[in-house]
Amino acid sequence: MSTFAQSARLQQLPPYLFAELDRMKQEQIKKGADIISLGIGDPDLPTPPHIIQAMAQAAADPKNHQYPSYEGMLGFRKAAADWYRQRFGTALDPTTEVLALIGSKEGIGHLPLAFINPGDVVLVPDPAYPVYQAGTLFAGGEAYFLPLTPERGFLPDLGAIPTAVLKRAKILWLNYPNNPTGAVAPREFLAEAVAFARRHGLILAHDAPYSEIAFDGYRPESILSIDGAKDVAVEFHSVSKTYNMTGWRLGFAVGNARILSGLGRVKENVDSGVFQAVQHAGIVALTGPQQCVTDNRRIWQERRDVLMAALRDMGFAVTPPKATFYAWIPVPRGFTSGSFCVDLLVKTGVVVTPGNGFGASGEGFVRAAFTVSVERIREAMDRIRKLGIRGS
Ligand SMILES: *Cc1c(COP(=O)(O)O)cnc(C)c1O
């Protein structure tokens, strides 16, 4: 009997740090604990009705029952290009500079397969969304981590990357507004990153699923709004977070046509695109009324404010994130990311995510997602307050 040992590429993946916490959470649930999960990066709000309606209509049309094209319907790519121009002011050719994705995660995971050879380096922020590293490893590449620290506003120090590493590097990943830190990038940094990528012949891959979840009047900028960015950059967008559509699986990549064509060749060989009914819903999401986005933003902002006020009241040194639905919280003295999560879970039933699960530099922080109602956030904070824990 074969033991069906998993491939070296799977065994290379970092251990799943949340497994033990998941197990403990299940144990608490079995005991009847009332769990409040601030652990989930997935909107709890429903998809707006006009988008659901578009999907239902399109699903009933036999034209949409066959294989879609891997690159996306021209109508969807045009809608994405129009949305992009209106939102960010950059014109895109929908036939070559927009590619539909089965959720942006799909494109992020596949990009390295198009450009990375064994031994090539991918520059990956730390902490970060785990897919940048996983996609790199699957392609036989090596991840070189760029620490994101509070001292630098959670922006990587590009000048600190050793020359020997840069010589082997092919892709630079960035993600602003940032998951998990909630940080945003000033325009000067985006410009610095574009200049850096041009100078060193890197593909600049900017992951921007939170571009529409921003507060206090702040409007995140796109990487392509920087002069010369289109020569080196692609940007990943998604309807998931903007329109509460994580389950629908629809995103898109925009930017440099040669880079997108490489990604498209990978896709052509492993998937057959997005169900056309979902693309029709995406067209309506991107081109229809945007009041739902404004309404959502207000909900996220109210939750953020309630969470921030409570945390600050308990002595936590937190800055209200200008974007995303994540709070990146330094753990109190005497705790690690892991021990603080366990303590909160066992003593209060509140679930937060250990920062080191997103990379070594996340140690000392936990991530709280405000993907539950204001009432539940208040309840979670009350329980923590009663513990007598003081932030630092
Ligand atoms: C949610 C998320 C994504 C993926 O979104 P899709 O649902 O796959 O479009 C990508 N990057 C980051 C940083 C995310 O948080």
Tab-separated table of N, CA, C and O in Angstrom, residues 172-263:
chain	number	residue	atom	x	y	z
A	172	LEU	N	7.752	41.442	-7.001
A	172	LEU	CA	7.602	42.136	-5.712
A	172	LEU	C	6.109	42.237	-5.410
A	172	LEU	O	5.359	42.840	-6.178
A	173	TRP	N	5.679	41.617	-4.303
A	173	TRP	CA	4.277	41.711	-3.882
A	173	TRP	C	4.083	42.880	-2.924
A	173	TRP	O	4.866	43.055	-1.997
A	174	LEU	N	3.025	43.624	-3.152
A	174	LEU	CA	2.604	44.641	-2.196
A	174	LEU	C	1.096	44.523	-2.035
A	174	LEU	O	0.404	44.041	-2.937
A	175	ASN	N	0.588	44.980	-0.910
A	175	ASN	CA	-0.845	44.891	-0.636
A	175	ASN	C	-1.261	46.072	0.243
A	175	ASN	O	-1.001	46.077	1.438
A	176	TYR	N	-1.864	47.076	-0.412
A	176	TYR	CA	-2.391	48.243	0.319
A	176	TYR	C	-3.741	48.635	-0.257
A	176	TYR	O	-3.871	48.632	-1.484
A	177	PRO	N	-4.713	48.951	0.561
A	177	PRO	CA	-4.755	48.816	2.014
A	177	PRO	C	-4.440	47.375	2.434
A	177	PRO	O	-4.810	46.438	1.758
A	178	ASN	N	-3.731	47.254	3.556
A	178	ASN	CA	-3.069	46.008	3.912
A	178	ASN	C	-3.876	45.098	4.853
A	178	ASN	O	-4.428	45.524	5.852
A	179	ASN	N	-3.880	43.839	4.489
A	179	ASN	CA	-4.309	42.768	5.371
A	179	ASN	C	-3.030	42.054	5.767
A	179	ASN	O	-2.297	41.627	4.876
A	180	PRO	N	-2.697	41.893	7.032
A	180	PRO	CA	-3.532	42.065	8.225
A	180	PRO	C	-3.360	43.383	8.975
A	180	PRO	O	-4.074	43.572	9.962
A	181	THR	N	-2.463	44.281	8.592
A	181	THR	CA	-2.131	45.397	9.494
A	181	THR	C	-3.099	46.579	9.411
A	181	THR	O	-3.062	47.462	10.258
A	182	GLY	N	-3.923	46.626	8.343
A	182	GLY	CA	-4.822	47.762	8.174
A	182	GLY	C	-4.097	49.006	7.670
A	182	GLY	O	-4.712	50.071	7.523
A	183	ALA	N	-2.801	48.884	7.381
A	183	ALA	CA	-2.018	50.054	6.953
A	183	ALA	C	-2.387	50.460	5.525
A	183	ALA	O	-2.849	49.640	4.737
A	184	VAL	N	-2.132	51.730	5.216
A	184	VAL	CA	-2.321	52.221	3.850
A	184	VAL	C	-0.978	52.781	3.368
A	184	VAL	O	-0.101	53.089	4.168
A	185	ALA	N	-0.844	52.864	2.037
A	185	ALA	CA	0.422	53.341	1.470
A	185	ALA	C	0.246	54.743	0.921
A	185	ALA	O	-0.651	54.982	0.120
A	186	PRO	N	1.099	55.686	1.338
A	186	PRO	CA	1.058	57.015	0.715
A	186	PRO	C	1.518	56.917	-0.739
A	186	PRO	O	2.264	56.003	-1.109
A	187	ARG	N	1.077	57.863	-1.535
A	187	ARG	CA	1.434	57.873	-2.956
A	187	ARG	C	2.951	57.821	-3.181
A	187	ARG	O	3.421	57.149	-4.097
A	188	GLU	N	3.712	58.495	-2.311
A	188	GLU	CA	5.172	58.510	-2.477
A	188	GLU	C	5.747	57.100	-2.405
A	188	GLU	O	6.697	56.774	-3.093
A	189	PHE	N	5.146	56.265	-1.527
A	189	PHE	CA	5.674	54.906	-1.437
A	189	PHE	C	5.348	54.113	-2.694
A	189	PHE	O	6.190	53.358	-3.199
A	190	LEU	N	4.124	54.278	-3.206
A	190	LEU	CA	3.766	53.567	-4.443
A	190	LEU	C	4.719	53.980	-5.566
A	190	LEU	O	5.188	53.144	-6.351
A	191	ALA	N	5.026	55.275	-5.626
A	191	ALA	CA	5.949	55.775	-6.652
A	191	ALA	C	7.339	55.182	-6.458
A	191	ALA	O	8.011	54.801	-7.421
A	192	GLU	N	7.768	55.105	-5.200
A	192	GLU	CA	9.080	54.512	-4.902
A	192	GLU	C	9.116	53.044	-5.353
A	192	GLU	O	10.104	52.580	-5.934
A	193	ALA	N	8.011	52.333	-5.111
A	193	ALA	CA	7.954	50.913	-5.473
A	193	ALA	C	7.999	50.736	-6.991
A	193	ALA	O	8.676	49.833	-7.512
A	194	VAL	N	7.309	51.609	-7.721
A	194	VAL	CA	7.322	51.525	-9.184
A	194	VAL	C	8.738	51.785	-9.703
A	194	VAL	O	9.258	51.038	-10.542
A	195	ALA	N	9.386	52.829	-9.186
A	195	ALA	CA	10.756	53.148	-9.611
A	195	ALA	C	11.690	51.987	-9.301
A	195	ALA	O	12.546	51.612	-10.114
A	196	PHE	N	11.506	51.390	-8.127
A	196	PHE	CA	12.335	50.259	-7.691
A	196	PHE	C	12.157	49.065	-8.632
A	196	PHE	O	13.129	48.443	-9.065
A	197	ALA	N	10.889	48.766	-8.953
A	197	ALA	CA	10.600	47.626	-9.842
A	197	ALA	C	11.195	47.878	-11.225
A	197	ALA	O	11.746	46.965	-11.852
A	198	ARG	N	11.085	49.100	-11.711
A	198	ARG	CA	11.649	49.432	-13.033
A	198	ARG	C	13.169	49.272	-13.010
A	198	ARG	O	13.760	48.705	-13.923
A	199	ARG	N	13.784	49.778	-11.953
A	199	ARG	CA	15.252	49.743	-11.868
A	199	ARG	C	15.769	48.312	-11.827
A	199	ARG	O	16.809	48.002	-12.391
A	200	HIS	N	15.032	47.426	-11.143
A	200	HIS	CA	15.549	46.071	-10.930
A	200	HIS	C	14.857	45.012	-11.779
A	200	HIS	O	15.041	43.815	-11.553
A	201	GLY	N	14.051	45.441	-12.741
A	201	GLY	CA	13.422	44.477	-13.651
A	201	GLY	C	12.441	43.544	-12.975
A	201	GLY	O	12.328	42.368	-13.338
A	202	LEU	N	11.735	44.062	-11.973
A	202	LEU	CA	10.782	43.229	-11.227
A	202	LEU	C	9.362	43.417	-11.750
A	202	LEU	O	8.996	44.500	-12.200
A	203	ILE	N	8.578	42.357	-11.657
A	203	ILE	CA	7.134	42.487	-11.805
A	203	ILE	C	6.608	43.032	-10.476
A	203	ILE	O	6.871	42.451	-9.415
A	204	LEU	N	5.902	44.142	-10.532
A	204	LEU	CA	5.304	44.694	-9.313
A	204	LEU	C	3.854	44.233	-9.277
A	204	LEU	O	3.056	44.618	-10.138
A	205	ALA	N	3.531	43.380	-8.319
A	205	ALA	CA	2.181	42.827	-8.215
A	205	ALA	C	1.504	43.446	-6.992
A	205	ALA	O	1.922	43.202	-5.861
A	206	HIS	N	0.519	44.286	-7.250
A	206	HIS	CA	-0.158	44.970	-6.144
A	206	HIS	C	-1.540	44.351	-5.931
A	206	HIS	O	-2.369	44.322	-6.843
A	207	ASP	N	-1.765	43.881	-4.719
A	207	ASP	CA	-3.021	43.221	-4.361
A	207	ASP	C	-3.901	44.255	-3.652
A	207	ASP	O	-3.516	44.765	-2.600
A	208	ALA	N	-5.064	44.584	-4.245
A	208	ALA	CA	-5.840	45.722	-3.728
A	208	ALA	C	-7.323	45.428	-3.495
A	208	ALA	O	-8.191	46.214	-3.888
A	209	PRO	N	-7.642	44.310	-2.810
A	209	PRO	CA	-9.063	43.983	-2.639
A	209	PRO	C	-9.807	44.927	-1.690
A	209	PRO	O	-11.028	44.922	-1.661
A	210	TYR	N	-9.047	45.723	-0.912
A	210	TYR	CA	-9.700	46.618	0.056
A	210	TYR	C	-9.723	48.068	-0.415
A	210	TYR	O	-9.933	48.979	0.401
A	211	SER	N	-9.531	48.293	-1.715
A	211	SER	CA	-9.429	49.678	-2.205
A	211	SER	C	-10.693	50.484	-1.922
A	211	SER	O	-10.640	51.704	-1.824
A	212	GLU	N	-11.848	49.808	-1.783
A	212	GLU	CA	-13.113	50.545	-1.565
A	212	GLU	C	-13.562	50.560	-0.117
A	212	GLU	O	-14.606	51.119	0.207
A	213	ILE	N	-12.792	49.900	0.755
A	213	ILE	CA	-13.180	49.875	2.166
A	213	ILE	C	-12.256	50.808	2.928
A	213	ILE	O	-11.261	50.394	3.522
A	214	ALA	N	-12.546	52.094	2.828
A	214	ALA	CA	-11.676	53.111	3.418
A	214	ALA	C	-12.532	54.163	4.104
A	214	ALA	O	-13.697	54.353	3.744
A	215	PHE	N	-11.937	54.830	5.096
A	215	PHE	CA	-12.717	55.673	6.005
A	215	PHE	C	-12.180	57.095	6.090
A	215	PHE	O	-11.088	57.400	5.640
A	216	ASP	N	-12.972	57.917	6.766
A	216	ASP	CA	-12.576	59.293	7.076
A	216	ASP	C	-12.251	60.072	5.808
A	216	ASP	O	-11.365	60.933	5.809
A	217	GLY	N	-12.933	59.726	4.720
A	217	GLY	CA	-12.695	60.452	3.478
A	217	GLY	C	-11.461	59.999	2.709
A	217	GLY	O	-11.174	60.508	1.626
A	218	TYR	N	-10.714	59.056	3.248
A	218	TYR	CA	-9.518	58.569	2.562
A	218	TYR	C	-9.894	57.709	1.354
A	218	TYR	O	-10.763	56.839	1.460
A	219	ARG	N	-9.252	57.952	0.192
A	219	ARG	CA	-9.491	57.170	-1.012
A	219	ARG	C	-8.179	56.523	-1.454
A	219	ARG	O	-7.285	57.216	-1.949
A	220	PRO	N	-8.038	55.211	-1.272
A	220	PRO	CA	-6.791	54.554	-1.689
A	220	PRO	C	-6.517	54.782	-3.179
A	220	PRO	O	-7.447	54.859	-3.976
A	221	GLU	N	-5.222	54.891	-3.522
A	221	GLU	CA	-4.851	55.090	-4.918
A	221	GLU	C	-4.429	53.760	-5.534
A	221	GLU	O	-4.067	52.832	-4.828
A	222	SER	N	-4.470	53.726	-6.859
A	222	SER	CA	-4.067	52.505	-7.538
A	222	SER	C	-2.601	52.607	-7.920
A	222	SER	O	-2.069	53.704	-8.123
A	223	ILE	N	-1.963	51.462	-8.035
A	223	ILE	CA	-0.553	51.458	-8.431
A	223	ILE	C	-0.411	52.001	-9.853
A	223	ILE	O	0.578	52.661	-10.189
A	224	LEU	N	-1.432	51.770	-10.694
A	224	LEU	CA	-1.322	52.184	-12.097
A	224	LEU	C	-1.470	53.696	-12.273
A	224	LEU	O	-1.254	54.216	-13.370
A	225	SER	N	-1.849	54.398	-11.195
A	225	SER	CA	-1.947	55.853	-11.302
A	225	SER	C	-0.559	56.505	-11.235
A	225	SER	O	-0.418	57.708	-11.419
A	226	ILE	N	0.466	55.690	-10.960
A	226	ILE	CA	1.846	56.206	-10.936
A	226	ILE	C	2.403	56.157	-12.363
A	226	ILE	O	2.271	55.131	-13.051
A	227	ASP	N	3.038	57.236	-12.790
A	227	ASP	CA	3.629	57.292	-14.140
A	227	ASP	C	4.583	56.128	-14.365
A	227	ASP	O	5.434	55.863	-13.523
A	228	GLY	N	4.425	55.457	-15.491
A	228	GLY	CA	5.354	54.382	-15.833
A	228	GLY	C	5.030	53.047	-15.191
A	228	GLY	O	5.703	52.041	-15.450
A	229	ALA	N	3.972	53.009	-14.349
A	229	ALA	CA	3.663	51.774	-13.638
A	229	ALA	C	3.256	50.657	-14.597
A	229	ALA	O	3.580	49.486	-14.383
A	230	LYS	N	2.570	51.036	-15.663
A	230	LYS	CA	2.057	50.000	-16.567
A	230	LYS	C	3.174	49.201	-17.238
A	230	LYS	O	2.946	48.112	-17.735
A	231	ASP	N	4.393	49.735	-17.220
A	231	ASP	CA	5.521	48.993	-17.795
A	231	ASP	C	5.901	47.794	-16.928
A	231	ASP	O	6.540	46.861	-17.417
A	232	VAL	N	5.558	47.845	-15.656
A	232	VAL	CA	6.046	46.800	-14.740
A	232	VAL	C	4.972	46.208	-13.829
A	232	VAL	O	5.221	45.184	-13.182
A	233	ALA	N	3.796	46.831	-13.760
A	233	ALA	CA	2.885	46.464	-12.667
A	233	ALA	C	1.578	45.827	-13.128
A	233	ALA	O	1.069	46.111	-14.216
A	234	VAL	N	1.071	44.962	-12.273
A	234	VAL	CA	-0.310	44.492	-12.378
A	234	VAL	C	-0.961	44.709	-11.015
A	234	VAL	O	-0.283	44.712	-9.986
A	235	GLU	N	-2.274	44.907	-11.033
A	235	GLU	CA	-2.995	45.115	-9.790
A	235	GLU	C	-4.159	44.130	-9.737
A	235	GLU	O	-4.861	43.942	-10.731
A	236	PHE	N	-4.349	43.540	-8.565
A	236	PHE	CA	-5.416	42.557	-8.377
A	236	PHE	C	-6.593	43.199	-7.656
A	236	PHE	O	-6.419	43.806	-6.593
A	237	HIS	N	-7.767	43.065	-8.256
A	237	HIS	CA	-8.983	43.605	-7.657
A	237	HIS	C	-10.022	42.499	-7.518
A	237	HIS	O	-9.902	41.438	-8.123
A	238	SER	N	-11.040	42.790	-6.705
A	238	SER	CA	-12.009	41.759	-6.390
A	238	SER	C	-13.353	42.394	-6.069
A	238	SER	O	-13.400	43.497	-5.532
A	239	VAL	N	-14.426	41.708	-6.404
A	239	VAL	CA	-15.735	42.181	-5.939
A	239	VAL	C	-16.034	41.647	-4.538
A	239	VAL	O	-17.018	42.034	-3.922
A	240	SER	N	-15.172	40.762	-4.040
A	240	SER	CA	-15.453	40.039	-2.789
A	240	SER	C	-15.745	40.948	-1.603
A	240	SER	O	-16.763	40.806	-0.927
A	241	LYS	N	-14.828	41.868	-1.328
A	241	LYS	CA	-14.942	42.659	-0.109
A	241	LYS	C	-15.811	43.881	-0.371
A	241	LYS	O	-16.556	44.312	0.496
A	242	THR	N	-15.717	44.453	-1.589
A	242	THR	CA	-16.451	45.669	-1.911
A	242	THR	C	-17.960	45.454	-1.893
A	242	THR	O	-18.709	46.302	-1.411
A	243	TYR	N	-18.408	44.327	-2.468
A	243	TYR	CA	-19.854	44.088	-2.632
A	243	TYR	C	-20.342	42.895	-1.797
A	243	TYR	O	-21.394	42.323	-2.098
A	244	ASN	N	-19.567	42.490	-0.808
A	244	ASN	CA	-19.951	41.329	0.029
A	244	ASN	C	-20.225	40.108	-0.844
A	244	ASN	O	-21.280	39.497	-0.781
A	245	MET	N	-19.251	39.763	-1.668
A	245	MET	CA	-19.434	38.673	-2.633
A	245	MET	C	-18.310	37.639	-2.539
A	245	MET	O	-17.920	37.051	-3.553
A	246	THR	N	-17.809	37.383	-1.341
A	246	THR	CA	-16.663	36.455	-1.247
A	246	THR	C	-17.000	35.069	-1.788
A	246	THR	O	-16.154	34.404	-2.354
A	247	GLY	N	-18.241	34.634	-1.593
A	247	GLY	CA	-18.606	33.286	-2.033
A	247	GLY	C	-18.797	33.149	-3.534
A	247	GLY	O	-18.850	32.038	-4.046
A	248	TRP	N	-18.888	34.271	-4.246
A	248	TRP	CA	-19.227	34.214	-5.669
A	248	TRP	C	-18.035	33.901	-6.548
A	248	TRP	O	-18.175	33.441	-7.657
A	249	ARG	N	-16.858	34.213	-6.066
A	249	ARG	CA	-15.581	33.972	-6.747
A	249	ARG	C	-15.455	34.780	-8.023
A	249	ARG	O	-15.552	34.248	-9.138
A	250	LEU	N	-15.223	36.056	-7.876
A	250	LEU	CA	-15.007	36.924	-9.030
A	250	LEU	C	-14.032	38.048	-8.672
A	250	LEU	O	-14.242	38.792	-7.717
A	251	GLY	N	-12.976	38.107	-9.453
A	251	GLY	CA	-12.002	39.182	-9.302
A	251	GLY	C	-11.438	39.500	-10.674
A	251	GLY	O	-11.876	38.946	-11.688
A	252	PHE	N	-10.463	40.391	-10.727
A	252	PHE	CA	-9.807	40.672	-11.994
A	252	PHE	C	-8.431	41.277	-11.756
A	252	PHE	O	-8.178	41.877	-10.706
A	253	ALA	N	-7.567	41.044	-12.744
A	253	ALA	CA	-6.242	41.650	-12.710
A	253	ALA	C	-6.177	42.673	-13.826
A	253	ALA	O	-6.765	42.480	-14.900
A	254	VAL	N	-5.486	43.772	-13.580
A	254	VAL	CA	-5.341	44.832	-14.579
A	254	VAL	C	-3.880	45.239	-14.663
A	254	VAL	O	-3.110	45.009	-13.725
A	255	GLY	N	-3.508	45.832	-15.790
A	255	GLY	CA	-2.161	46.381	-15.912
A	255	GLY	C	-1.395	45.834	-17.087
A	255	GLY	O	-1.984	45.563	-18.143
A	256	ASN	N	-0.096	45.664	-16.911
A	256	ASN	CA	0.824	45.301	-17.992
A	256	ASN	C	0.345	44.094	-18.801
A	256	ASN	O	0.115	43.006	-18.268
A	257	ALA	N	0.198	44.296	-20.101
A	257	ALA	CA	-0.392	43.270	-20.967
A	257	ALA	C	0.463	42.011	-21.058
A	257	ALA	O	-0.070	40.896	-21.121
A	258	ARG	N	1.791	42.165	-21.055
A	258	ARG	CA	2.660	40.974	-21.145
A	258	ARG	C	2.545	40.121	-19.883
A	258	ARG	O	2.532	38.883	-19.947
A	259	ILE	N	2.463	40.779	-18.748
A	259	ILE	CA	2.342	40.031	-17.486
A	259	ILE	C	0.989	39.312	-17.456
A	259	ILE	O	0.900	38.123	-17.123
A	260	LEU	N	-0.057	40.033	-17.862
A	260	LEU	CA	-1.395	39.416	-17.849
A	260	LEU	C	-1.467	38.277	-18.857
A	260	LEU	O	-2.151	37.270	-18.620
A	261	SER	N	-0.763	38.410	-19.974
A	261	SER	CA	-0.812	37.343	-20.955
A	261	SER	C	-0.137	36.074	-20.418
A	261	SER	O	-0.592	34.957	-20.661
A	262	GLY	N	0.935	36.248	-19.645
A	262	GLY	CA	1.563	35.089	-19.000
A	262	GLY	C	0.605	34.421	-18.024
A	262	GLY	O	0.426	33.193	-18.035
A	263	LEU	N	-0.031	35.237	-17.188
A	263	LEU	CA	-0.999	34.693	-16.230
A	263	LEU	C	-2.146	34.022	-16.986
A	263	LEU	O	-2.618	32.940	-16.600
